[in-house]
CSV table of N, CA and C in Angstrom, one decimal:
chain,number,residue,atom,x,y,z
S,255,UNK,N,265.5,29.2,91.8
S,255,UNK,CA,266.2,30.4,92.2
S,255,UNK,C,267.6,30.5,91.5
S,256,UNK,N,268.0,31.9,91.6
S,256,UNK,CA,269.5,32.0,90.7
S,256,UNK,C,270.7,31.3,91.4
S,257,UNK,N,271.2,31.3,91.3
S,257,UNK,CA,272.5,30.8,91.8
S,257,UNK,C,273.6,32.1,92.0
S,258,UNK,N,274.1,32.3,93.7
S,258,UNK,CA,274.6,33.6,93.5
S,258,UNK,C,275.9,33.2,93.8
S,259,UNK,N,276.8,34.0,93.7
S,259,UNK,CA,277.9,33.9,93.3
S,259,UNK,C,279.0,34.8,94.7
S,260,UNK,N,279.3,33.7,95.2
S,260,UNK,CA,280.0,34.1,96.7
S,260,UNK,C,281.5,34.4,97.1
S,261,UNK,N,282.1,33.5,95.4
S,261,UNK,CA,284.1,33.5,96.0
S,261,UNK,C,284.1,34.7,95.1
S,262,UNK,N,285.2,35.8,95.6
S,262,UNK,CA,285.7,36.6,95.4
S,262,UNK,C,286.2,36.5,94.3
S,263,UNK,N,286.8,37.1,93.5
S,263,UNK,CA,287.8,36.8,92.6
S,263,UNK,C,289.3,37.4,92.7
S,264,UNK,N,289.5,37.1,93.9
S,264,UNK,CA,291.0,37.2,94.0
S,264,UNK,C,292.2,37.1,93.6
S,265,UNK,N,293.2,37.5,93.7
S,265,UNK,CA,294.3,36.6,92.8
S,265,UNK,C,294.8,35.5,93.2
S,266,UNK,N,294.5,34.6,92.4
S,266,UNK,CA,294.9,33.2,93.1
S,266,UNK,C,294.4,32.6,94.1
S,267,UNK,N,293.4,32.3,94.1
S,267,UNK,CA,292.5,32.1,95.3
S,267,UNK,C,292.0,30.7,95.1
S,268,UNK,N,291.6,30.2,94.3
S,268,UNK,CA,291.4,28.7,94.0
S,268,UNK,C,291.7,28.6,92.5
S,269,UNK,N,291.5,26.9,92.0
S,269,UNK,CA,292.3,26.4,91.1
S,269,UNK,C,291.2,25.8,90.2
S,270,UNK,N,290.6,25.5,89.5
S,270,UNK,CA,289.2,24.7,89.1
S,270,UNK,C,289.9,23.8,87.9
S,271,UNK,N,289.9,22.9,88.0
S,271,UNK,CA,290.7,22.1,86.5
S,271,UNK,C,289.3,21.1,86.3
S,272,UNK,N,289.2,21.0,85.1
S,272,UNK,CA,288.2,19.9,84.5
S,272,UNK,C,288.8,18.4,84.2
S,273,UNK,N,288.0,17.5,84.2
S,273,UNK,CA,288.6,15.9,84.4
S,273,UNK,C,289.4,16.2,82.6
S,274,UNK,N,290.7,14.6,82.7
S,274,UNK,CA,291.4,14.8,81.6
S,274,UNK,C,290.6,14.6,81.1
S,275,UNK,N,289.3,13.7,81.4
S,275,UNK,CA,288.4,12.9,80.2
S,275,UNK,C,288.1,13.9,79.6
S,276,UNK,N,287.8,15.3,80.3
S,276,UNK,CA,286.9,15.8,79.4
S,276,UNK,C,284.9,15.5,79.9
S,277,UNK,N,284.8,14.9,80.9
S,277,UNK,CA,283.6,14.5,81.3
S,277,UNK,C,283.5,14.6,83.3
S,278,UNK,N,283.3,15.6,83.2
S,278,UNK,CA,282.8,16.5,84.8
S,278,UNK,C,281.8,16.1,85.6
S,279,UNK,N,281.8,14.8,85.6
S,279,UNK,CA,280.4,14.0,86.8
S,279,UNK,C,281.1,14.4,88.1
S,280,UNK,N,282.1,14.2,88.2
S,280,UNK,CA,282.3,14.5,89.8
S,280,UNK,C,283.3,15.8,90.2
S,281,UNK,N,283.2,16.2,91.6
S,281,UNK,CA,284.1,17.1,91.6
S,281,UNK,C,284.9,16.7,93.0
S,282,UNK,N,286.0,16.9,93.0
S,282,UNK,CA,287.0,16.9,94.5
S,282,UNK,C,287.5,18.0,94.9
S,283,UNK,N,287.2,18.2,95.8
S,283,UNK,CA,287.6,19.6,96.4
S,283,UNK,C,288.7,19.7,97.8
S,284,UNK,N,289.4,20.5,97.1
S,284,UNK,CA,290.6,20.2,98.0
S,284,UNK,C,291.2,21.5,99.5
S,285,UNK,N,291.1,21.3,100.2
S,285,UNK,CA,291.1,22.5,101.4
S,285,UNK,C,292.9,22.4,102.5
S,286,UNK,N,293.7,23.1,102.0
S,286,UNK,CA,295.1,23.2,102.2
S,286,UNK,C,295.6,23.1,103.6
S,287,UNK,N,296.1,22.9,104.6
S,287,UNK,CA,296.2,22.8,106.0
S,287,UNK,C,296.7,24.5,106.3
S,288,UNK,N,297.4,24.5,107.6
S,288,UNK,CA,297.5,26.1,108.1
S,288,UNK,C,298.4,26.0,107.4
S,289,UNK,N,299.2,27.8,107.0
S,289,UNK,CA,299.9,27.9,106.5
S,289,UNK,C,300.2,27.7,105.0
S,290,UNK,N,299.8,26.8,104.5
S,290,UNK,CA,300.0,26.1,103.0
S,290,UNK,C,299.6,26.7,102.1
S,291,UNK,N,299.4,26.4,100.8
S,291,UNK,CA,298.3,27.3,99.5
S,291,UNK,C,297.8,26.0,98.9
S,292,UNK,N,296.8,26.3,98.0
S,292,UNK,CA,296.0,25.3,97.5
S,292,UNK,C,297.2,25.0,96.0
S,293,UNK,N,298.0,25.6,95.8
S,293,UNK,CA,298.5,25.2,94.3
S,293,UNK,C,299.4,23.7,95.0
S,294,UNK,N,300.1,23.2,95.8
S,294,UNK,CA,300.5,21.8,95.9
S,294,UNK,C,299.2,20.7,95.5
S,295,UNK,N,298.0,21.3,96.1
S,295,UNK,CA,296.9,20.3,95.7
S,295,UNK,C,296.5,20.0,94.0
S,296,UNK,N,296.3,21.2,93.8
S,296,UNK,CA,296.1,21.8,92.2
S,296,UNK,C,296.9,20.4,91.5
S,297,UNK,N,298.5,20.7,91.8
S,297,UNK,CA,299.1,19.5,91.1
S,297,UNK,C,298.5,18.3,91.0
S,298,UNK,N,298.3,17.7,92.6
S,298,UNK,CA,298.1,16.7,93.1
S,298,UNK,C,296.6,16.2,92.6
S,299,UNK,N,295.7,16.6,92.1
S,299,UNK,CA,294.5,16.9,91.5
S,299,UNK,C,294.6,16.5,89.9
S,300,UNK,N,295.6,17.1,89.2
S,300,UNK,CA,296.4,16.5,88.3
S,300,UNK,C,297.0,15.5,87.7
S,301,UNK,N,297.8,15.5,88.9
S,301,UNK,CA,298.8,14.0,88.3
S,301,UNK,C,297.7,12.5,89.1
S,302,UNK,N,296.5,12.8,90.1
S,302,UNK,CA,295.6,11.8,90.3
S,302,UNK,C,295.0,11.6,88.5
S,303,UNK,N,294.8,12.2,88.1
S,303,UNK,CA,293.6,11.8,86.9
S,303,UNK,C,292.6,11.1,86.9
S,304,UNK,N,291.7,11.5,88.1
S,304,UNK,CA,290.7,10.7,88.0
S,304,UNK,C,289.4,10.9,86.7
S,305,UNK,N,289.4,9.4,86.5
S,305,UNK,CA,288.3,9.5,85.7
S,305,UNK,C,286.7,10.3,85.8
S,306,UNK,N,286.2,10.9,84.8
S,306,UNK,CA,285.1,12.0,84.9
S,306,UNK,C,285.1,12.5,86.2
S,307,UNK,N,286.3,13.3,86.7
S,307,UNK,CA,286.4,14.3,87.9
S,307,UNK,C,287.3,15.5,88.1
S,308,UNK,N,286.2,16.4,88.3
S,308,UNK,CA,287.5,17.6,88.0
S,308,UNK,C,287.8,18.3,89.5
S,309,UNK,N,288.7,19.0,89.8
S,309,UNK,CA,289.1,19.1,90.8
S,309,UNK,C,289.0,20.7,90.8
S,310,UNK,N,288.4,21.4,92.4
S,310,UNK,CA,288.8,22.2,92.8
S,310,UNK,C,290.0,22.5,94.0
S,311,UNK,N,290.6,23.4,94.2
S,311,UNK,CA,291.8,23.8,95.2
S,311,UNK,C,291.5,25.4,95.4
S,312,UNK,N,291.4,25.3,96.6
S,312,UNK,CA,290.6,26.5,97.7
S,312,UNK,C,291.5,27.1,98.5
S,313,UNK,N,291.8,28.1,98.7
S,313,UNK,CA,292.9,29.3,99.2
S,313,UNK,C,292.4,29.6,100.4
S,314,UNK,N,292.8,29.6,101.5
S,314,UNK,CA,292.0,30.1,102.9
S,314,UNK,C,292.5,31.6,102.5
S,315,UNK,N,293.0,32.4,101.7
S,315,UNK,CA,293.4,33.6,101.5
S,315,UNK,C,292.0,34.5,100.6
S,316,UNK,N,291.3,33.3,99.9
S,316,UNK,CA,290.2,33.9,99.5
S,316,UNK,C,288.9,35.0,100.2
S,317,UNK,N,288.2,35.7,99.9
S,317,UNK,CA,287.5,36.7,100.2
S,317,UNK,C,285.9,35.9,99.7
S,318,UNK,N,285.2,36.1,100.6
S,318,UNK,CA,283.9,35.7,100.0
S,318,UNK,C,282.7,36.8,100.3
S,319,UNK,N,282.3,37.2,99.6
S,319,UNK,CA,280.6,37.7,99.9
S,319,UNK,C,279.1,37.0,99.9
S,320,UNK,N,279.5,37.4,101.5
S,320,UNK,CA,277.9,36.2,101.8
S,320,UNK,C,277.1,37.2,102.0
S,321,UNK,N,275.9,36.4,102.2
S,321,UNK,CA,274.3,37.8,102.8
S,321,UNK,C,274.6,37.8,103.6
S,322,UNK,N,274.0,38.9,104.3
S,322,UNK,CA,273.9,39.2,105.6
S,322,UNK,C,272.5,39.0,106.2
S,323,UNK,N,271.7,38.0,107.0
S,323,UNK,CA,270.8,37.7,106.8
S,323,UNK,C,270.0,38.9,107.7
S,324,UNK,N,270.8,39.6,108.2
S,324,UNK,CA,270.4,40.9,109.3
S,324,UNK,C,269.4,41.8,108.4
S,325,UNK,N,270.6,42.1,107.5
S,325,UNK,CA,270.5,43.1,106.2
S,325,UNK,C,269.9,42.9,105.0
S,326,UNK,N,269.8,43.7,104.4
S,326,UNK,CA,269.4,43.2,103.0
S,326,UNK,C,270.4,43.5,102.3
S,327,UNK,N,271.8,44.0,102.5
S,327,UNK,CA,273.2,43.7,102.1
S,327,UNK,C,274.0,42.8,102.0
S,328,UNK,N,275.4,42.2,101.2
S,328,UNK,CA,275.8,41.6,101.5
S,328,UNK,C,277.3,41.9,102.4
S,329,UNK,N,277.6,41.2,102.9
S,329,UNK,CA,278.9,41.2,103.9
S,329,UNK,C,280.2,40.4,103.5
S,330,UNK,N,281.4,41.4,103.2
S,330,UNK,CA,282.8,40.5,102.7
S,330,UNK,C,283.4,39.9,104.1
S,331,UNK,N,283.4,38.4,104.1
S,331,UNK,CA,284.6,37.6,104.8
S,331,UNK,C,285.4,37.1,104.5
S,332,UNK,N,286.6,37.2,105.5
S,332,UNK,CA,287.6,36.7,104.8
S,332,UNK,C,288.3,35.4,106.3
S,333,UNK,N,289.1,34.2,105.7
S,333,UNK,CA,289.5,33.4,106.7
S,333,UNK,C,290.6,34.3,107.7
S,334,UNK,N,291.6,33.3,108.3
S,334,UNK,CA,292.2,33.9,109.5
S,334,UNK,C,293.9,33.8,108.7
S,335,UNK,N,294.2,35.3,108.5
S,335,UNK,CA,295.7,35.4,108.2
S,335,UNK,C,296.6,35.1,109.5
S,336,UNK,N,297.6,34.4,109.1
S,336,UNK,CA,298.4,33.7,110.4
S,336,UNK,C,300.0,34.8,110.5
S,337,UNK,N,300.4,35.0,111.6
S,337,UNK,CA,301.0,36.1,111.7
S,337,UNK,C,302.6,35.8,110.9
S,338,UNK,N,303.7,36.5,111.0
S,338,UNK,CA,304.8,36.7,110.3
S,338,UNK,C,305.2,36.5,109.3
S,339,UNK,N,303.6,36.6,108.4
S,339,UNK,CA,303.5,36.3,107.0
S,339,UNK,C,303.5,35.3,106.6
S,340,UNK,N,302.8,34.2,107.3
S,340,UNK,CA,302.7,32.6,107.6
S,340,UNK,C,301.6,32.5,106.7
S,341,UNK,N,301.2,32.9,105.8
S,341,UNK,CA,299.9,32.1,105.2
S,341,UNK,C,298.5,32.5,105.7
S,342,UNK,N,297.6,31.6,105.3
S,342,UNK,CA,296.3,31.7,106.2
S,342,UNK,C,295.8,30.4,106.6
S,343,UNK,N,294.8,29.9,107.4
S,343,UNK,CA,294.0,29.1,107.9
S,343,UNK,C,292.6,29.1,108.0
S,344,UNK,N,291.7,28.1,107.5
S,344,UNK,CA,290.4,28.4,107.0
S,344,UNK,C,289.6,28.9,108.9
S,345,UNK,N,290.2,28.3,110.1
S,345,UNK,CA,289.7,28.7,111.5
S,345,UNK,C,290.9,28.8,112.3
S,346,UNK,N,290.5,29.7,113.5
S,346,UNK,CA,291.3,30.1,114.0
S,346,UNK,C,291.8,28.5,115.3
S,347,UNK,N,292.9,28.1,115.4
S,347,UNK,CA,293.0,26.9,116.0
S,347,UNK,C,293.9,27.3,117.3
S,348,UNK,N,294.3,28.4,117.1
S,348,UNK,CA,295.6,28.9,118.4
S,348,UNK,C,295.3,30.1,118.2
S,349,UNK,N,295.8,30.6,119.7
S,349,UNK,CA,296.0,32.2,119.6
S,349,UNK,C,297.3,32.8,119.5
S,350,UNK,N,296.8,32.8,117.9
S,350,UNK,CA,297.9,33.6,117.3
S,350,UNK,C,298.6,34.6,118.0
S,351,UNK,N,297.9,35.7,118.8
S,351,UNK,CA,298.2,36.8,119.0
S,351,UNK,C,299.1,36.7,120.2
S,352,UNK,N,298.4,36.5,121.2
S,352,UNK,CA,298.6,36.6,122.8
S,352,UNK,C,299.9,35.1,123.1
S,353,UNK,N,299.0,34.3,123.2
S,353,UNK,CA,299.8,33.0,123.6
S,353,UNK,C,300.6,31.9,123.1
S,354,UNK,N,299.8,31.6,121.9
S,354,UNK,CA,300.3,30.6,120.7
S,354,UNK,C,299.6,29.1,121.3
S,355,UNK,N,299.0,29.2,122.9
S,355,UNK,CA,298.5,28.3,122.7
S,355,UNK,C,297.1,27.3,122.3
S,356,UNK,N,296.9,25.9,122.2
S,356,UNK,CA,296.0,26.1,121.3
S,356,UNK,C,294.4,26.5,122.2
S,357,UNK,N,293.2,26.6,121.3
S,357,UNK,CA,292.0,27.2,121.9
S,357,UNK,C,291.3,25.7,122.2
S,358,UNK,N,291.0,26.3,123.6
S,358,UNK,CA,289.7,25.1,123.9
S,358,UNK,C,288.5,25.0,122.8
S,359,UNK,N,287.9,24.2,122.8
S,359,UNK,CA,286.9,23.6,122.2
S,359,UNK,C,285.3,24.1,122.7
């Protein structure tokens, strides 16, 4: 089967760098805490140099289109923007809105 294609192409949304080798056996993928952006990792992905491994850095700000397994459409999601312009977070861990405190389990 084809391979479908799900991250958005947002601005700045992740980072994809290839090993310095030049030889892409492995990949590390890097997922930014609340708040943060993936470009500190990007660096950090960098100045590691690991041998035949190239690095991705993932934006919780990204947009993805998944199927809809309902539909024969597909459906855009997006992670959880965190309020006063704070960034985003890949799940919602506190209620942002109402309380600020965090969510039971």
């Amino acid at each position: 089967p084809a391979t479908k294609q799900i991250l958005g192409h947002t601005a700045n949304s992740f980072m994809f760098r290839h090993s310095h080798d030049g030889i892409d056996e492995n990949l590390v993928i890097f997922l930014h805490g609340a708040g943060d952006t993936h470009i500190p990792f990007d660096k950090l992905g960098q100045t590691m140099k690991l041998p035949q491994t190239a690095t991705l850095s993932l934006s919780a700000s990204m947009k993805m289109n998944l199927p809809d397994s309902s539909q024969s459409k597909s459906s855009n999601s997006t992670f959880v923007e965190l309020p006063f312009g704070l960034g985003y977070t890949w799940f919602e861990e506190m209620d942002y809105q109402v309380t600020g405190d965090v969510l039971p389990n």
